PDB file of C-alpha atoms in Angstrom:
ATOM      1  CA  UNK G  84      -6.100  12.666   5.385  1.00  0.00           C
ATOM      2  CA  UNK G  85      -9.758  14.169   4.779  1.00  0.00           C
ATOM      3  CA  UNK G  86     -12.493  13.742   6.704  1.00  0.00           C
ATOM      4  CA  UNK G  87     -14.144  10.330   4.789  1.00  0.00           C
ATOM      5  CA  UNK G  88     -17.583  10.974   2.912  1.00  0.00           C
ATOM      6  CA  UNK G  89     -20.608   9.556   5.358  1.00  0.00           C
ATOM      7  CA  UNK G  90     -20.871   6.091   3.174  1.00  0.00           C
ATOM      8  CA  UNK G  91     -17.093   5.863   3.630  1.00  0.00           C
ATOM      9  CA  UNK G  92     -15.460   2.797   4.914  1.00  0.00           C
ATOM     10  CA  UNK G  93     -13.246   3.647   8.082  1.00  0.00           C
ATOM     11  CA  UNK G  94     -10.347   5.821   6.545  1.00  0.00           C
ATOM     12  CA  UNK G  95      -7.464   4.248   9.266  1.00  0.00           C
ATOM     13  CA  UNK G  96      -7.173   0.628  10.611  1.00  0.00           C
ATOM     14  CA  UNK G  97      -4.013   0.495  12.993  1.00  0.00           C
ATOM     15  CA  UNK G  98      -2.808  -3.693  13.577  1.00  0.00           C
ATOM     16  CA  UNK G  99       0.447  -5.241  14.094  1.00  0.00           C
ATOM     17  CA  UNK G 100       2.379  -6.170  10.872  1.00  0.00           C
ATOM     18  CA  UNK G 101       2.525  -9.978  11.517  1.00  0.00           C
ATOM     19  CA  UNK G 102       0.825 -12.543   8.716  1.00  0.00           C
ATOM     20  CA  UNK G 103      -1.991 -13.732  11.291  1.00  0.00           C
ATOM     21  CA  UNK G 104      -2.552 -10.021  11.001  1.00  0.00           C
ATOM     22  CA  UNK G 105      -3.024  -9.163   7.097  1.00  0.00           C
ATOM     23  CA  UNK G 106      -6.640 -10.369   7.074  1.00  0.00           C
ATOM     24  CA  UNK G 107      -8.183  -7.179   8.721  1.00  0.00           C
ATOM     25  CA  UNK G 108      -5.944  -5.079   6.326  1.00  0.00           C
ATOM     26  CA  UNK G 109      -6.863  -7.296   3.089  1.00  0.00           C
ATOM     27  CA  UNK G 110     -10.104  -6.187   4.464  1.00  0.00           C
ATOM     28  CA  UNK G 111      -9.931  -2.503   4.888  1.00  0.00           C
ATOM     29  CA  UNK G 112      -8.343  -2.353   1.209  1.00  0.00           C
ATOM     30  CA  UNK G 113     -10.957  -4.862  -0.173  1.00  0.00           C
ATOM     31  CA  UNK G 114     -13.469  -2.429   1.461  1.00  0.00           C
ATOM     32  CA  UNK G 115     -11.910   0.914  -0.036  1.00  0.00           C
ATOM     33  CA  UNK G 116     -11.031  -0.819  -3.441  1.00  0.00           C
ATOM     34  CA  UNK G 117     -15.361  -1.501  -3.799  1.00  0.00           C
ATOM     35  CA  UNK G 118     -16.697   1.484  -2.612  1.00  0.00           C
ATOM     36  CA  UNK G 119     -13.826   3.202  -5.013  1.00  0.00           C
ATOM     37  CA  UNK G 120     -16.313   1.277  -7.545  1.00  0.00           C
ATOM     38  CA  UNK G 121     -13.502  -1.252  -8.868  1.00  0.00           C
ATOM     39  CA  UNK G 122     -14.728  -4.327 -10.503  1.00  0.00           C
ATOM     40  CA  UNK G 123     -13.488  -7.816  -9.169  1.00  0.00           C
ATOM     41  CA  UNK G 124     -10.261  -8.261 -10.926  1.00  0.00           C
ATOM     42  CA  UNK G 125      -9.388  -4.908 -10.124  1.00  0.00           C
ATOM     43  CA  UNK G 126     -10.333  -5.362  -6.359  1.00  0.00           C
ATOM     44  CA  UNK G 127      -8.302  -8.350  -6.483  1.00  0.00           C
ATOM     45  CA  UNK G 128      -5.746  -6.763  -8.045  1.00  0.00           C
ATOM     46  CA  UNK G 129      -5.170  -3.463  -5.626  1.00  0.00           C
ATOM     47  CA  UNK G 130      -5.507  -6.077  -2.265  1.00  0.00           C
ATOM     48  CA  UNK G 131      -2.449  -8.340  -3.168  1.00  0.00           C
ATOM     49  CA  UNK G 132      -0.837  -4.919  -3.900  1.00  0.00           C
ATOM     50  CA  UNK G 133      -1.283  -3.953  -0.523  1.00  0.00           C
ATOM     51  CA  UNK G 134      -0.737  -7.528   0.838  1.00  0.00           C
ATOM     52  CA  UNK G 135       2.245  -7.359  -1.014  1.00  0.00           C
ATOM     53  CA  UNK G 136       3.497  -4.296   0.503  1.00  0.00           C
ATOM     54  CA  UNK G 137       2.274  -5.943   4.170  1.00  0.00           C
ATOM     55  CA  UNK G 138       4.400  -8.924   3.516  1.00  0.00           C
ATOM     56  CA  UNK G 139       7.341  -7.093   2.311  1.00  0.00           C
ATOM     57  CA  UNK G 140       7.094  -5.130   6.134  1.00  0.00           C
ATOM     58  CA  UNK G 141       6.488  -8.005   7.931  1.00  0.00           C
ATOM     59  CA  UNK G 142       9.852  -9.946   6.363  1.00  0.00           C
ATOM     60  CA  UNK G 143      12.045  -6.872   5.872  1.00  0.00           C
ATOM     61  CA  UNK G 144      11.267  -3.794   7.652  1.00  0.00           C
ATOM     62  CA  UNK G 145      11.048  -4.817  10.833  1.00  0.00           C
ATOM     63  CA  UNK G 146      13.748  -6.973  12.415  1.00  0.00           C
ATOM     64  CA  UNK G 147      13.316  -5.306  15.934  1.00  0.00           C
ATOM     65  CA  UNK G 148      14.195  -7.447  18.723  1.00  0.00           C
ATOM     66  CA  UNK G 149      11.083  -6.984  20.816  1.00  0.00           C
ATOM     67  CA  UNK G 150       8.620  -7.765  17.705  1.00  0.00           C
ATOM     68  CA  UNK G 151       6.776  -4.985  18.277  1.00  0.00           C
ATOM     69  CA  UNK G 152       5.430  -4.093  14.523  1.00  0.00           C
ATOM     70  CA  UNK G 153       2.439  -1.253  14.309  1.00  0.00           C
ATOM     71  CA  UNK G 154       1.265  -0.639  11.240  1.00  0.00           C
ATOM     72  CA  UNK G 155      -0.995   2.218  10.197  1.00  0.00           C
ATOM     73  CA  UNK G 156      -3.149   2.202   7.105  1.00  0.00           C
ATOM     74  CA  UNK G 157      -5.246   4.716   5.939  1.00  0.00           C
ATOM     75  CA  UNK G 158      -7.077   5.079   2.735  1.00  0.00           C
ATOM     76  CA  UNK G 159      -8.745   7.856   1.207  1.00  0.00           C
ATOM     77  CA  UNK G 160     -10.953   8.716  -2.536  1.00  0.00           C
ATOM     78  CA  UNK G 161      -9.668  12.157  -3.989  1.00  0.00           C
ATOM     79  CA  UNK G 162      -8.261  13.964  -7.467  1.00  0.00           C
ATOM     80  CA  UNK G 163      -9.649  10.768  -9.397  1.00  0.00           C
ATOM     81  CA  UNK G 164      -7.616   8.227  -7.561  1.00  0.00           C
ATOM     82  CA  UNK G 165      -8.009   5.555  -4.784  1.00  0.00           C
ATOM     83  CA  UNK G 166      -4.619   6.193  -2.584  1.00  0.00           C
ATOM     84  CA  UNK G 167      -3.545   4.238   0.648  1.00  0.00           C
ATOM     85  CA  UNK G 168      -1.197   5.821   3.115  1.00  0.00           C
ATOM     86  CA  UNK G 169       0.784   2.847   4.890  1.00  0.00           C
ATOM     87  CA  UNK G 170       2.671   3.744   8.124  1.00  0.00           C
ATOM     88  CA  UNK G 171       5.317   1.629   9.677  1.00  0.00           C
ATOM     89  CA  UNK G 172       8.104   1.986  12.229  1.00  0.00           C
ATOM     90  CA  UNK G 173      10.487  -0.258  10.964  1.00  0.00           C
ATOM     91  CA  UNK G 174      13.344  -0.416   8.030  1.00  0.00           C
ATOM     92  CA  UNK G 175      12.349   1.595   5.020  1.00  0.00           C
ATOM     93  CA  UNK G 176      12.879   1.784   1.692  1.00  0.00           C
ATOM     94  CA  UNK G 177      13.566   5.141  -0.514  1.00  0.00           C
ATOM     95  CA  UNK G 178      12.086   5.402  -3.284  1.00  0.00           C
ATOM     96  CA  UNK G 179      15.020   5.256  -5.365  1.00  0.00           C
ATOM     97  CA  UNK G 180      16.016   1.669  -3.766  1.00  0.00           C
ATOM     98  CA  UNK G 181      12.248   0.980  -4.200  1.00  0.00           C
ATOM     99  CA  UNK G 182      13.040   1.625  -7.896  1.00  0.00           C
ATOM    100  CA  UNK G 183      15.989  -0.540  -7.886  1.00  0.00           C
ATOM    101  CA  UNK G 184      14.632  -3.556  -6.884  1.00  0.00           C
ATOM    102  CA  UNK G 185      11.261  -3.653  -8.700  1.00  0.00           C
ATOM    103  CA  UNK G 186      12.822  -4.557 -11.702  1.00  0.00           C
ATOM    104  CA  UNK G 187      10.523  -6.731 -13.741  1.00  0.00           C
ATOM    105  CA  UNK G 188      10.635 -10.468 -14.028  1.00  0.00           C
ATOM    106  CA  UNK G 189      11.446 -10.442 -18.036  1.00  0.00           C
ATOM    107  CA  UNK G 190      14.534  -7.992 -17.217  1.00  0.00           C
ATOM    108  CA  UNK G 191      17.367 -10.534 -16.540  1.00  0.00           C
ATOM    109  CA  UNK G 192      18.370  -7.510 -13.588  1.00  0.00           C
ATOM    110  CA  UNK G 193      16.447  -8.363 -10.869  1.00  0.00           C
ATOM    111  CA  UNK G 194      17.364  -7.303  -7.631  1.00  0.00           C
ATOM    112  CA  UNK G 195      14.140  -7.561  -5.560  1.00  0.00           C
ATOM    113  CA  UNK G 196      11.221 -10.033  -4.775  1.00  0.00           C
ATOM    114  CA  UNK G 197       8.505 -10.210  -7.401  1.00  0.00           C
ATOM    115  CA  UNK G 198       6.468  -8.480  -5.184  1.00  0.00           C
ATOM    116  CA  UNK G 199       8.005  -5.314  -5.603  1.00  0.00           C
ATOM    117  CA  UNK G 200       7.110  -5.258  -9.335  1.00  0.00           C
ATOM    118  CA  UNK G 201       3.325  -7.000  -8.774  1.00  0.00           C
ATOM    119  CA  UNK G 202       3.016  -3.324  -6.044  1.00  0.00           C
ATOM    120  CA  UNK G 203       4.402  -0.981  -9.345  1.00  0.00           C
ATOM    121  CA  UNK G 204       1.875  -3.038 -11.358  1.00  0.00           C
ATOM    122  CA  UNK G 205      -1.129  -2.272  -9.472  1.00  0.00           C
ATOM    123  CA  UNK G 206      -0.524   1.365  -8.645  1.00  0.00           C
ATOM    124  CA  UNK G 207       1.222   3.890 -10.899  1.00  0.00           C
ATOM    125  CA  UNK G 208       2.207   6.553  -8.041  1.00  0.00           C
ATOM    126  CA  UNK G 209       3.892   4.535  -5.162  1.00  0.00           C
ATOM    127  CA  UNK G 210       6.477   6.768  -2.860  1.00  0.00           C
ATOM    128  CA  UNK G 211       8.438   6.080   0.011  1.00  0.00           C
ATOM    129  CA  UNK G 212       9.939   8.513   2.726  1.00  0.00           C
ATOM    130  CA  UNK G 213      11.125   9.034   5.756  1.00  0.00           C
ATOM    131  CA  UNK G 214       8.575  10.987   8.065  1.00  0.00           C
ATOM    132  CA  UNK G 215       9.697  11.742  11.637  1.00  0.00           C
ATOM    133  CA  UNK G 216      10.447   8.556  13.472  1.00  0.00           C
ATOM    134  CA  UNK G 217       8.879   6.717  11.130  1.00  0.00           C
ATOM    135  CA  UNK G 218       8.590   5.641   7.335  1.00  0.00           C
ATOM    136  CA  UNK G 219       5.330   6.412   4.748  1.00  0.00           C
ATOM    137  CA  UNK G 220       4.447   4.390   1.946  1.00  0.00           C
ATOM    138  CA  UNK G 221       1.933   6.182  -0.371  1.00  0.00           C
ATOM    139  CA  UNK G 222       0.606   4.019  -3.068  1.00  0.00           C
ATOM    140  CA  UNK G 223      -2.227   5.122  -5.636  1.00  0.00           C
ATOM    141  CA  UNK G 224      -3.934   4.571  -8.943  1.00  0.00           C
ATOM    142  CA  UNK G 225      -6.609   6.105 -10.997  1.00  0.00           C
ATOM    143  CA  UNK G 226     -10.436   5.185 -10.429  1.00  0.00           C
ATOM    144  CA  UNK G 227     -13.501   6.288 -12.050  1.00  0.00           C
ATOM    145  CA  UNK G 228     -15.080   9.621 -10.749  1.00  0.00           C
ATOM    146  CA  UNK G 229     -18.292   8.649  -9.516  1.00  0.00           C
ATOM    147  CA  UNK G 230     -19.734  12.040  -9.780  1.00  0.00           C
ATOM    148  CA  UNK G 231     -18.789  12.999 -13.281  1.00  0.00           C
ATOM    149  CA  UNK G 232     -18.399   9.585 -14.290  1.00  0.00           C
ATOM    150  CA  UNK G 233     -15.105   9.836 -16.087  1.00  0.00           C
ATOM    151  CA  UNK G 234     -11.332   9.250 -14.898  1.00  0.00           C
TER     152      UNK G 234
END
């Protein structure tokens, strides 16, 4: 991750993965989502992406025994695009079982939770991968430059 411009939120917020939990990472993303100049809806939008990722972790990925569940997220402005980098130590997906199981409501297919297809909603690049001991979830979408004022 670059070093965050000077009127930057904080680019990392580390927390355990546990519901009573989400609140300071709804607020880091709410945070990053305004100064990324998103309106509202779109603020609203990009946080119960991220909560929904959160979630997912919390009731999926990590089934450890000792309930230990850190969570790294980091969040960064850059090429035109708001992106969050989501660490985790538990059960991940790949992206090709991510792709499987976001199916879409309307499909009749579904696999997943519909929280999977509210995450591929919000943000058109979302990745998954394996990264030493642990897994990374990158998720982004496009904002408006603020210095040459277009996408």
């Amino acid at each position: 991750m670059s070093t965050p411009a000077p009127d930057s939120p904080p680019s990392r917020i580390d927390f355990e993965c546990l519901p009573q939990s989400f609140c300071s990472g709804r607020e880091f993303v709410e945070a990053w989502a305004r100064h990324a100049g998103l309106d509202d809806g779109e603020t609203g939008l990009v946080v119960l992406g991220c909560d929904e990722v959160l979630s997912n972790l919390s009731r999926h990925a990590y089934r450890k025994p000792d309930g230990a569940c850190p969570v790294s997220l980091q969040a960064r402005l850059g090429d035109g695009r708001l992106w969050f980098r989501i660490v985790h130590c538990g059960e991940g997906l790949t992206d090709a079982e991510y792709e499987k199981f976001r199916k879409p409501p309307s499909c009749g297919e579904r696999v997943g939770g519909l929280g999977l297809h509210v995450i591929g909603q919000v943000f058109d690049r979302v990745s998954h991968r394996r990264e030493g001991d642990g897994w990374v979830i990158e998720l982004s979408r496009p904002v408006v430059d603020r210095t040459s004022g277009g996408r």
